[in-house]
mmCIF file of C-alpha atoms in Angstrom:
data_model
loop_
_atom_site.group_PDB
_atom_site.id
_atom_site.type_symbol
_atom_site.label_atom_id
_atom_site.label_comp_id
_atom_site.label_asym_id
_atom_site.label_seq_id
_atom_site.Cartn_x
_atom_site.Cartn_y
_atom_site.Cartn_z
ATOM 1 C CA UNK A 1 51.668 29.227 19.029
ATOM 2 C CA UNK A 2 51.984 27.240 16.095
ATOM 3 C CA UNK A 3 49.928 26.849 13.017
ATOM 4 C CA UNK A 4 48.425 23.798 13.915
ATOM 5 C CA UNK A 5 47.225 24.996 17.000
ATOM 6 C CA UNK A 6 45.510 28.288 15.453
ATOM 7 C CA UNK A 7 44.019 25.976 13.128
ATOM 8 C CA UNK A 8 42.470 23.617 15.837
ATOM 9 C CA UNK A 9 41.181 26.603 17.995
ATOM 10 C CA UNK A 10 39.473 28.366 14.835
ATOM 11 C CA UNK A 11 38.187 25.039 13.784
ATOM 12 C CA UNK A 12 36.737 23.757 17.214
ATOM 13 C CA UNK A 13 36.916 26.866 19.641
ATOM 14 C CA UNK A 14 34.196 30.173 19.227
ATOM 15 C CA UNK A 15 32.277 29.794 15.928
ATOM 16 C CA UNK A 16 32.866 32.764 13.552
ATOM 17 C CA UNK A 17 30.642 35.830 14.140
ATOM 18 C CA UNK A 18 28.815 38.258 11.478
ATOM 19 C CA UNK A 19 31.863 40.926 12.578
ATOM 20 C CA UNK A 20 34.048 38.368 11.582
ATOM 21 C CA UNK A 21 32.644 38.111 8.297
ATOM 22 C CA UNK A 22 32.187 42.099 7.974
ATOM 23 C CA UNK A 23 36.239 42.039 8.828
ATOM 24 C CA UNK A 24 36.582 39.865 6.636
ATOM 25 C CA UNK A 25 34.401 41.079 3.375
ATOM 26 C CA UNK A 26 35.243 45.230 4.681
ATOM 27 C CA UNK A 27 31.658 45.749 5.315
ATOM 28 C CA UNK A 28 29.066 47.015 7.376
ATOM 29 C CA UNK A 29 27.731 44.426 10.164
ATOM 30 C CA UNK A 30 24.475 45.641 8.797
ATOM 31 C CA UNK A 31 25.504 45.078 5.343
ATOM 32 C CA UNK A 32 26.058 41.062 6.329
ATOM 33 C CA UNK A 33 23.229 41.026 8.567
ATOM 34 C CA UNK A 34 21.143 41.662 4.839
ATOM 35 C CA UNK A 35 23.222 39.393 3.382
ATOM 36 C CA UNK A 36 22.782 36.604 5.476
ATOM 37 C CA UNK A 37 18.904 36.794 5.828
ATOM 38 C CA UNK A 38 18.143 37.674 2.303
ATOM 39 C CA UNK A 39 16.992 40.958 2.633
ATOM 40 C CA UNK A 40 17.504 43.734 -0.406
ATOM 41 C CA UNK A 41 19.710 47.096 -0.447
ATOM 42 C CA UNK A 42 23.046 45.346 -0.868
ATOM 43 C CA UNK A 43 24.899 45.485 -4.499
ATOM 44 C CA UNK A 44 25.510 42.379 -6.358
ATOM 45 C CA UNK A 45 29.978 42.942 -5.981
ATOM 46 C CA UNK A 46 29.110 43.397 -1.817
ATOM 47 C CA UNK A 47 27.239 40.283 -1.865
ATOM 48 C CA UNK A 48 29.423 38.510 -3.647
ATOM 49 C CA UNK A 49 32.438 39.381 -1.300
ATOM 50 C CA UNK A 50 30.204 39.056 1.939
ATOM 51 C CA UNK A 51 29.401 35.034 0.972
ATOM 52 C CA UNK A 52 32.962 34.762 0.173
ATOM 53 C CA UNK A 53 33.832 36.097 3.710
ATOM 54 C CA UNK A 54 31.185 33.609 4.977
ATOM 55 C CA UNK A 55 32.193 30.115 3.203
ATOM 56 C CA UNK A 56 35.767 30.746 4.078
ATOM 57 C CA UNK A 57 35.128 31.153 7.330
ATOM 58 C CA UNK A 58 32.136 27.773 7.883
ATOM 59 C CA UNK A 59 30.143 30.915 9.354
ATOM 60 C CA UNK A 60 26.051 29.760 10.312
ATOM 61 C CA UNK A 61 23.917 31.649 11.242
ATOM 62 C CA UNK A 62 22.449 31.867 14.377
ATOM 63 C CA UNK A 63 18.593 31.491 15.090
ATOM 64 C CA UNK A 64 18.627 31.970 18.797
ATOM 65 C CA UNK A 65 17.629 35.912 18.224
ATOM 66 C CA UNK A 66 15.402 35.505 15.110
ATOM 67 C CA UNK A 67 12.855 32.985 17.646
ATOM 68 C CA UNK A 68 12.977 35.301 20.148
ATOM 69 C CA UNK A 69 11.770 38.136 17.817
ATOM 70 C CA UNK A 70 9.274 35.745 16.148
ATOM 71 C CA UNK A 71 8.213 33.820 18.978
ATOM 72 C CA UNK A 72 8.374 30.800 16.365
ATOM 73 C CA UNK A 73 11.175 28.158 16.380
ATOM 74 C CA UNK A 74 10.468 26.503 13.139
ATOM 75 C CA UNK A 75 10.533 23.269 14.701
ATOM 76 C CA UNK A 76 8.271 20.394 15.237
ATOM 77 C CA UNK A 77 8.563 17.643 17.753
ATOM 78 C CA UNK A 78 7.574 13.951 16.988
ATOM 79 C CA UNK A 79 7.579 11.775 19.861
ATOM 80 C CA UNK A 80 7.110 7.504 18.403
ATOM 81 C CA UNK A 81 6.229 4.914 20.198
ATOM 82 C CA UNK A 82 9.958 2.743 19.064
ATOM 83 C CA UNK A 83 11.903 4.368 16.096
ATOM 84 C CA UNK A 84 13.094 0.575 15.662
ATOM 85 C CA UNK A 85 9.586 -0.705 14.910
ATOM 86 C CA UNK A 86 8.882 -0.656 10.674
ATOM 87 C CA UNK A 87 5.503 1.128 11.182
ATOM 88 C CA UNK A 88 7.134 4.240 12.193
ATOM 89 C CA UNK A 89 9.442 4.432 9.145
ATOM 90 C CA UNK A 90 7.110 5.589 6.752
ATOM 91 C CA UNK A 91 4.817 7.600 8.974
ATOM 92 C CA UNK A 92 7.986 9.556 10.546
ATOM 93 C CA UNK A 93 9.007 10.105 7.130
ATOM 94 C CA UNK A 94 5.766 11.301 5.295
ATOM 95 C CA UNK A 95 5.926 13.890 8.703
ATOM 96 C CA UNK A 96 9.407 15.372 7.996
ATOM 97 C CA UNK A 97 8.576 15.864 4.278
ATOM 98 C CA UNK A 98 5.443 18.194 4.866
ATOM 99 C CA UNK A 99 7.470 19.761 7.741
ATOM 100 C CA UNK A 100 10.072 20.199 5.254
ATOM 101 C CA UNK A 101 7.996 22.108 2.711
ATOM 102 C CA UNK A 102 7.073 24.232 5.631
ATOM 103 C CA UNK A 103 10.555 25.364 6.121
ATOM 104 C CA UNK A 104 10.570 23.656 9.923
ATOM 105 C CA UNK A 105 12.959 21.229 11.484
ATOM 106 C CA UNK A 106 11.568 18.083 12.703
ATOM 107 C CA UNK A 107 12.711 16.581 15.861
ATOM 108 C CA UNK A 108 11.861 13.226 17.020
ATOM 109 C CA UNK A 109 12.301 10.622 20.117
ATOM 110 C CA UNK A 110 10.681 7.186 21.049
ATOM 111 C CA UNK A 111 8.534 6.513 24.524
ATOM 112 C CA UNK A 112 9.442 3.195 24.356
ATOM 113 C CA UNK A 113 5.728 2.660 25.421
ATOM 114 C CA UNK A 114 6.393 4.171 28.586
ATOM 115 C CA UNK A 115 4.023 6.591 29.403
ATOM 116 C CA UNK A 116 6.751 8.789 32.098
ATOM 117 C CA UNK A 117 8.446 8.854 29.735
ATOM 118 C CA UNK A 118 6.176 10.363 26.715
ATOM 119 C CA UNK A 119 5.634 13.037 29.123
ATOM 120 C CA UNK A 120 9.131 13.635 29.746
ATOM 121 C CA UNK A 121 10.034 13.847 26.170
ATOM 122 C CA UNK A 122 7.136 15.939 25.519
ATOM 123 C CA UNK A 123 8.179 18.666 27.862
ATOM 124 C CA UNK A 124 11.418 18.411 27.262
ATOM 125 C CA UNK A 125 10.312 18.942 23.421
ATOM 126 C CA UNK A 126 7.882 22.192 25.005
ATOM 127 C CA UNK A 127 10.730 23.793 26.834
ATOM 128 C CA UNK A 128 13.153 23.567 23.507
ATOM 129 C CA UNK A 129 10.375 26.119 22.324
ATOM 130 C CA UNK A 130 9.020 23.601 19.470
ATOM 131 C CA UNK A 131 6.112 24.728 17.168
ATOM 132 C CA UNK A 132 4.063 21.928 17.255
ATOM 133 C CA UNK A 133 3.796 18.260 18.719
ATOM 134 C CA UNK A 134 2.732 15.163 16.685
ATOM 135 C CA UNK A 135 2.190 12.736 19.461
ATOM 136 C CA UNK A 136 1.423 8.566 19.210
ATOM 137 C CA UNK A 137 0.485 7.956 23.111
ATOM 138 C CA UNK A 138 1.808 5.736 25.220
ATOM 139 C CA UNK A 139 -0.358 6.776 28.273
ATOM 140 C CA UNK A 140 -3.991 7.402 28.991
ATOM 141 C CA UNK A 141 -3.847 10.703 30.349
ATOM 142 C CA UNK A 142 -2.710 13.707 28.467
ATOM 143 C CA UNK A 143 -3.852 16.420 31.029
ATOM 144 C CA UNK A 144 -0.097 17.516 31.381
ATOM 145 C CA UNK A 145 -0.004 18.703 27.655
ATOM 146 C CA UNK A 146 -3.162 21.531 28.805
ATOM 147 C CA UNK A 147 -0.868 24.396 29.778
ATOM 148 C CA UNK A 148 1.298 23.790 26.642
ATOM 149 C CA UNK A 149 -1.952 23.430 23.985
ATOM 150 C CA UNK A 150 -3.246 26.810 25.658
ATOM 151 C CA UNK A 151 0.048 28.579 25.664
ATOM 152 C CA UNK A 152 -0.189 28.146 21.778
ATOM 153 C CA UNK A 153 1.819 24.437 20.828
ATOM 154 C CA UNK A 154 -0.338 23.073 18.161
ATOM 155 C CA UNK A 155 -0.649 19.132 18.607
ATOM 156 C CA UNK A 156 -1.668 16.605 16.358
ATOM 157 C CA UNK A 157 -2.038 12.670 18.357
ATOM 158 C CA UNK A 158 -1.300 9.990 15.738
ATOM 159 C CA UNK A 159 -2.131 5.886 15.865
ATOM 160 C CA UNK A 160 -4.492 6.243 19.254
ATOM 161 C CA UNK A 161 -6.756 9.011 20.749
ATOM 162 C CA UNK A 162 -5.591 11.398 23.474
ATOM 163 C CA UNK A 163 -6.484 10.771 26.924
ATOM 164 C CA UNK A 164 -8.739 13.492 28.727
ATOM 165 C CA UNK A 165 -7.628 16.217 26.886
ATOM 166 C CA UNK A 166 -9.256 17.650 23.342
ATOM 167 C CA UNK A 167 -7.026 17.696 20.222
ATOM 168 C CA UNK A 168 -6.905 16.628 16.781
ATOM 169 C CA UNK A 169 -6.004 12.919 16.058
ATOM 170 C CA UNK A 170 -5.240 10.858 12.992
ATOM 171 C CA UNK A 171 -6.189 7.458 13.751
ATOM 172 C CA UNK A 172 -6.472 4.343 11.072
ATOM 173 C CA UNK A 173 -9.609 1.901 11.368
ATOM 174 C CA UNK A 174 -8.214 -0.731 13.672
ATOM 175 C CA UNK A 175 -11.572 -1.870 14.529
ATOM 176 C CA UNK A 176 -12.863 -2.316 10.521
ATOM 177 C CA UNK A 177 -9.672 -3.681 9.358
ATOM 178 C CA UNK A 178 -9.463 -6.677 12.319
ATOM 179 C CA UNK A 179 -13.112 -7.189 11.451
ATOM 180 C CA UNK A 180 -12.450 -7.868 7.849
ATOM 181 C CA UNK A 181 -9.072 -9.616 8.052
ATOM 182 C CA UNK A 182 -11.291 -12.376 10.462
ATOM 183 C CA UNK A 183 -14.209 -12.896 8.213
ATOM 184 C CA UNK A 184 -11.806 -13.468 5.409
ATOM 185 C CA UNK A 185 -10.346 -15.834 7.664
ATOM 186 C CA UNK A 186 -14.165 -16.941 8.032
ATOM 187 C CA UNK A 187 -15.231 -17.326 4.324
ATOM 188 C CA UNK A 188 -12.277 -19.040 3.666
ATOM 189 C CA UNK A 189 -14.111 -21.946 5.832
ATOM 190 C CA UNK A 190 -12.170 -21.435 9.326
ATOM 191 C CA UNK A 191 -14.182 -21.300 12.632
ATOM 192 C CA UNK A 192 -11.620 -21.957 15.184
ATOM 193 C CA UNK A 193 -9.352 -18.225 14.654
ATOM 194 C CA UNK A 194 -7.133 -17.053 17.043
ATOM 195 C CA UNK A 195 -6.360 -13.675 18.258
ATOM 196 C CA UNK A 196 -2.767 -12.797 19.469
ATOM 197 C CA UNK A 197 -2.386 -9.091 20.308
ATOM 198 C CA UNK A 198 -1.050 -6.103 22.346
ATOM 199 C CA UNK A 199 -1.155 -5.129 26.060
ATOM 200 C CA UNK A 200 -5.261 -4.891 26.702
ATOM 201 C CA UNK A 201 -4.565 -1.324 27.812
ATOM 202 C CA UNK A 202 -3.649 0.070 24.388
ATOM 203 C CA UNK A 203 -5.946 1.507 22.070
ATOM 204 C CA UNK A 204 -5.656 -0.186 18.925
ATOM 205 C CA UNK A 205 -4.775 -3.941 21.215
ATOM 206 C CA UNK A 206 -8.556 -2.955 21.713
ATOM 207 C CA UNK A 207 -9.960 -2.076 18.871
ATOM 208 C CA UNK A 208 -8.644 -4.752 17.136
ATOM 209 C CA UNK A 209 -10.321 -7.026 19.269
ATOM 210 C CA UNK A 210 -13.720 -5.331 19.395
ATOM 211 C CA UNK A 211 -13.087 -6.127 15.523
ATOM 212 C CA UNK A 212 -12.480 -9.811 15.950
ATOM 213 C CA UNK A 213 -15.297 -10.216 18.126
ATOM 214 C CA UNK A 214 -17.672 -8.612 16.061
ATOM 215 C CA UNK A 215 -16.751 -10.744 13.039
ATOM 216 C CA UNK A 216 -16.725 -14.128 15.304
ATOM 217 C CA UNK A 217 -20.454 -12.357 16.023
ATOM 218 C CA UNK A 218 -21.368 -11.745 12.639
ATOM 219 C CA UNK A 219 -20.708 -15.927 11.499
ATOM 220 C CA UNK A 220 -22.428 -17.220 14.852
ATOM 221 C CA UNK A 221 -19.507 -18.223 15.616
ATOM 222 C CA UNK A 222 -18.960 -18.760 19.698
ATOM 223 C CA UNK A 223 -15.748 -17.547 20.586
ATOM 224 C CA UNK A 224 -13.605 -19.811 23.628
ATOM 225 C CA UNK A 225 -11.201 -18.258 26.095
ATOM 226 C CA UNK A 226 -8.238 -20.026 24.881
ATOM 227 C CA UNK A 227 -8.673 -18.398 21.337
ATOM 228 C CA UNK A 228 -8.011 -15.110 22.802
ATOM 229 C CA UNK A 229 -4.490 -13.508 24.083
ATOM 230 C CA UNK A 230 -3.068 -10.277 24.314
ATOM 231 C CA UNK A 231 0.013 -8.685 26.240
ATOM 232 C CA UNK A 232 3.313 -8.245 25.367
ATOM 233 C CA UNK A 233 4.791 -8.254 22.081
ATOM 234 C CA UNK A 234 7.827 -9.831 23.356
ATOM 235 C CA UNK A 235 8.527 -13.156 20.540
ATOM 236 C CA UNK A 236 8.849 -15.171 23.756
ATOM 237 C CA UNK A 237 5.077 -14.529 25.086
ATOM 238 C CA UNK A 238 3.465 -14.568 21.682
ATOM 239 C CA UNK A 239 5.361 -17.887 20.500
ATOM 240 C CA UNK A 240 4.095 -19.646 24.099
ATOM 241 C CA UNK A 241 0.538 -17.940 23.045
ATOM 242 C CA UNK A 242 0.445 -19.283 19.551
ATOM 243 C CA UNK A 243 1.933 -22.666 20.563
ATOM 244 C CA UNK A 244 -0.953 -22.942 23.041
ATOM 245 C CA UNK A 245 -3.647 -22.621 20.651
ATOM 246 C CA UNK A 246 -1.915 -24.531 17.796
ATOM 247 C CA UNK A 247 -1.661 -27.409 20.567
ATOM 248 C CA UNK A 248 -4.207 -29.982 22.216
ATOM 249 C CA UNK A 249 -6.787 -32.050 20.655
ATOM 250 C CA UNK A 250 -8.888 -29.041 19.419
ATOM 251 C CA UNK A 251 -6.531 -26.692 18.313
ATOM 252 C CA UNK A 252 -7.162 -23.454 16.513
ATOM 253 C CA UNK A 253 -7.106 -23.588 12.585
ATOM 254 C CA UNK A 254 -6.136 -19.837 12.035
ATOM 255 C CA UNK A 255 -4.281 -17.009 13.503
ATOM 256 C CA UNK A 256 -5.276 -13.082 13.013
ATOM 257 C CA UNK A 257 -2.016 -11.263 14.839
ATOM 258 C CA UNK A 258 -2.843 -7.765 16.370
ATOM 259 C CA UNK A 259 0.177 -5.923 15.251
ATOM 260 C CA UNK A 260 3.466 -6.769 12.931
ATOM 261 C CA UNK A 261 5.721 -7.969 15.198
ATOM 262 C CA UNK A 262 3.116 -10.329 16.469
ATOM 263 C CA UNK A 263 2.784 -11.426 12.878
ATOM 264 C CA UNK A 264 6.597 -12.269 12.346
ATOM 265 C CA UNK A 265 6.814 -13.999 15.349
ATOM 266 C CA UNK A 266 3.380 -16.603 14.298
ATOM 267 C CA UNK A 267 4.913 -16.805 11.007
ATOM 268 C CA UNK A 268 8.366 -18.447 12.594
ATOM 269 C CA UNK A 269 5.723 -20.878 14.971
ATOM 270 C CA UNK A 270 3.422 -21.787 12.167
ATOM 271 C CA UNK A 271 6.529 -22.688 9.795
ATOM 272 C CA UNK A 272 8.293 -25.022 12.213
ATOM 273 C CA UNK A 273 4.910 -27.105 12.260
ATOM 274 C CA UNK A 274 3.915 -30.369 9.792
ATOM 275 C CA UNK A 275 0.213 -28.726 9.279
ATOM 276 C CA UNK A 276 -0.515 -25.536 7.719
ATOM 277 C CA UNK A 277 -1.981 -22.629 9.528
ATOM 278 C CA UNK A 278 -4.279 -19.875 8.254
ATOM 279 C CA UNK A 279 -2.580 -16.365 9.066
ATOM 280 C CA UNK A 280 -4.053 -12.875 8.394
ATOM 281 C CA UNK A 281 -1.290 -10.023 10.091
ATOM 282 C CA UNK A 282 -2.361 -6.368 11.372
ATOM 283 C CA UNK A 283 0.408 -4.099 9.600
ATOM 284 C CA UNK A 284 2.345 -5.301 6.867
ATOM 285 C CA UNK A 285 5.996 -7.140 7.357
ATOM 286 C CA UNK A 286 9.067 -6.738 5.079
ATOM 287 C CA UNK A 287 9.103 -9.548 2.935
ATOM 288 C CA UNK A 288 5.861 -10.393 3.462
ATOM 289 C CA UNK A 289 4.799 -10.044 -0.422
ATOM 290 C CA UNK A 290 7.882 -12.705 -0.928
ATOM 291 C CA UNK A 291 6.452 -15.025 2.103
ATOM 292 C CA UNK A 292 2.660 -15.139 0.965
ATOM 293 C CA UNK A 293 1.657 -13.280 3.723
ATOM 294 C CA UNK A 294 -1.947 -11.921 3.813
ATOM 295 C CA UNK A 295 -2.079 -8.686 6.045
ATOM 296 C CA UNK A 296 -4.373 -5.946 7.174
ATOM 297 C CA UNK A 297 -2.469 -2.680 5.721
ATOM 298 C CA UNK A 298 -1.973 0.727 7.299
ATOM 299 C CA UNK A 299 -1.335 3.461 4.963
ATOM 300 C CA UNK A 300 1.476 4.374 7.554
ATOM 301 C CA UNK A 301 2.964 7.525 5.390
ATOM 302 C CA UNK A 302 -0.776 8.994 4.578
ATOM 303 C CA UNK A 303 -1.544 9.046 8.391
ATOM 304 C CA UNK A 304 2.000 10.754 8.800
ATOM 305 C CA UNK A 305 0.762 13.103 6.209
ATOM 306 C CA UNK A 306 -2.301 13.633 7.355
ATOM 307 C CA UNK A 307 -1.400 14.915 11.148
ATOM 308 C CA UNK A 308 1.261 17.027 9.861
ATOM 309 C CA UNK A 309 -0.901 18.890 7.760
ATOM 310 C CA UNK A 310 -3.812 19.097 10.004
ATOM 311 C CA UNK A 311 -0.465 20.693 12.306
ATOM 312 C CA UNK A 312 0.388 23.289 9.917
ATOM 313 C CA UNK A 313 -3.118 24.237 9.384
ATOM 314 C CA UNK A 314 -2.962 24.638 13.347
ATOM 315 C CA UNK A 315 0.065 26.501 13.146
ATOM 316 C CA UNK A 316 -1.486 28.472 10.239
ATOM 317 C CA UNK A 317 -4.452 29.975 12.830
ATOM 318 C CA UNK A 318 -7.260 27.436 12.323
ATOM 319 C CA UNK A 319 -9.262 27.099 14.725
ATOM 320 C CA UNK A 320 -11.792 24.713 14.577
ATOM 321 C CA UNK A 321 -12.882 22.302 16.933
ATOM 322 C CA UNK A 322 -10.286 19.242 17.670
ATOM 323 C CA UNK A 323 -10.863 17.227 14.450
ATOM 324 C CA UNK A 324 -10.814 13.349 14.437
ATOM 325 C CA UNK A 325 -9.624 11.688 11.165
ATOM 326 C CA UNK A 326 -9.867 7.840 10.799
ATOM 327 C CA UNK A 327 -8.122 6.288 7.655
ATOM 328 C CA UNK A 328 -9.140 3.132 5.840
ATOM 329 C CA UNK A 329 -7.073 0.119 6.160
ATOM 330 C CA UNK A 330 -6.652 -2.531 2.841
ATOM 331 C CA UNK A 331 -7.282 -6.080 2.950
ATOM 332 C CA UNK A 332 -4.019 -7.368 0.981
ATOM 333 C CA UNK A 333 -4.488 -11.697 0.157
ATOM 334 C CA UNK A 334 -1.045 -13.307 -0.315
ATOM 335 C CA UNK A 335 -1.968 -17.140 -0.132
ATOM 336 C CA UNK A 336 -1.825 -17.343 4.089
ATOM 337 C CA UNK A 337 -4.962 -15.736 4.632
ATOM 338 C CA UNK A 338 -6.493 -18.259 1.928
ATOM 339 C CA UNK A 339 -5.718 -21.474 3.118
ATOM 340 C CA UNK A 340 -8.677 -23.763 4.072
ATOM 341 C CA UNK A 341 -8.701 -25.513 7.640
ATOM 342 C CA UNK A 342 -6.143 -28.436 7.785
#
């Protein structure tokens, strides 16, 4: 056999072992079995030779025995609704940075707002042994997570409320944040607002109406079918749903979109039309400073904070009854929010 091959067999065949190192370094196993997980009785020129032994040879060390002992993994699982969407980004990050200080791995997957599928990634997260699950639902019942939460997996549900099962959950305040975005829209002398949002069966699609209602309530203000649409986020059924209430003789004079990617999708319909538009957006957009777009915005990193500590705590032995945090949400005026009705 020729170099080349030896090479390519030690490089992608069997991973070096701790005897391989002791071989190496002319130690004890037990000597690089302190070495490699930190622990004292080993002299300073033995340690020194040991993680020679070990970089040489790209040895890891292997965790497999180490969760068995300690019936802990060190691992989180996140499961998103879309890793795409801009939301996430922040919120997925804030997680991974207090799992970080915690000396735990985060791993993460999207449902793709399926809700088979959040429970198959779920258990498939459960079975890998993970700590702890921060969840944002994509179904309405959560019953299949009860054998997991008892047998000890700390979860945290993020962005909407479980579904028939108790646990801890980080929400923001969908319902006072719609409600404010539409009565700015309201003292800014609009009457005829339109809401565009997400599929009726999802929790903050809901809430965010509930919070247009109520401010359509508040001003007196009578609110007609037509104003109203929700479904999919899809740019081809919210462009025919703005379009529809932009049209006819007595069209809407504002728009209040239920989510971002409702918002970027009014913003390309209101710009391809001769009159201006009001437009207050749920969630802010990129760019959306440098397009004078007045939005409704979710602290998305402090809610991804806030359910991975309330996790650790979890994972730390509290045990107090499933807490429900809701955030604030910030009125941010850009110059669409502010026009007055055409």
């Amino acid at each position: 056999m020729d170099r080349t091959t030896r090479h390519s067999e030690t490089r992608y065949g069997n991973r070096p072992t701790m005897k391989d190192v002791a071989a190496r370094a002319g130690v004890g196993l037990k000597t690089v079995s302190r070495v490699v997980n930190g622990e004292p009785g080993v002299t300073p020129d033995t340690e020194r030779r040991v993680q020679e032994a070990i970089d040489a040879l790209g040895f890891r060390r292997n965790d497999s025995a180490r969760v068995l002992r300690k019936g802990r993994t060190a691992s989180i699982g996140l499961v998103l609704e879309d890793l795409a969407d801009p939301f996430y980004g922040p919120l997925s990050r804030a997680v991974e940075e207090v799992a970080r200080a915690h000396g735990a791995l985060l791993i993460n997957g999207s449902s793709a707002e399926d809700p088979e599928r959040e429970q198959e990634l779920v258990l498939a997260l459960c079975a890998r042994r993970v700590d702890g699950l921060i969840v944002i639902p994509a179904g309405d019942d959560h019953r299949y997570l009860e054998p997991e939460i008892k047998a000890g997996i700390a979860t945290v549900f993020v962005d909407r409320p479980a579904g028939r099962v108790d646990a801890d959950m980080v929400l923001s305040d969908s319902f006072g944040g719609s409600r404010e975005g539409v009565a700015h829209l309201i003292a800014h002398g609009h009457r005829r607002i339109g809401f565009i949002g997400d599929q009726p069966r999802i929790h903050t699609a809901t809430e965010r109406l509930r919070g247009y209602h109520a401010a359509m309530t508040d001003a007196g203000i009578t609110v007609e079918d037509t104003w109203v649409s929700l479904g999919s986020t899809e740019p081809g059924r919210v462009r025919a749903a703005a379009e529809a209430m932009l049209g006819g003789p007595e069209p809407v004079t504002a728009l209040f979109a239920g989510n971002n990617r409702v918002t970027v999708t009014a913003v390309r319909v209101i710009a391809e039309r001769d009159r201006p538009v009001a437009l207050v957006g749920f969630d802010d957009i990129e760019l959306a400073d440098l397009l004078g777009i007045t939005v409704i915005s979710q602290d998305a990193a402090a809610v991804g904070r806030t359910a991975a500590e309330h996790l650790f705590r979890r994972l730390d032995g509290a045990d107090h009854a499933p807490a429900r945090v809701e955030l604030p949400t910030t009125l941010i005026p850009r110059g669409s929010g502010e026009l007055p009705p055409a």
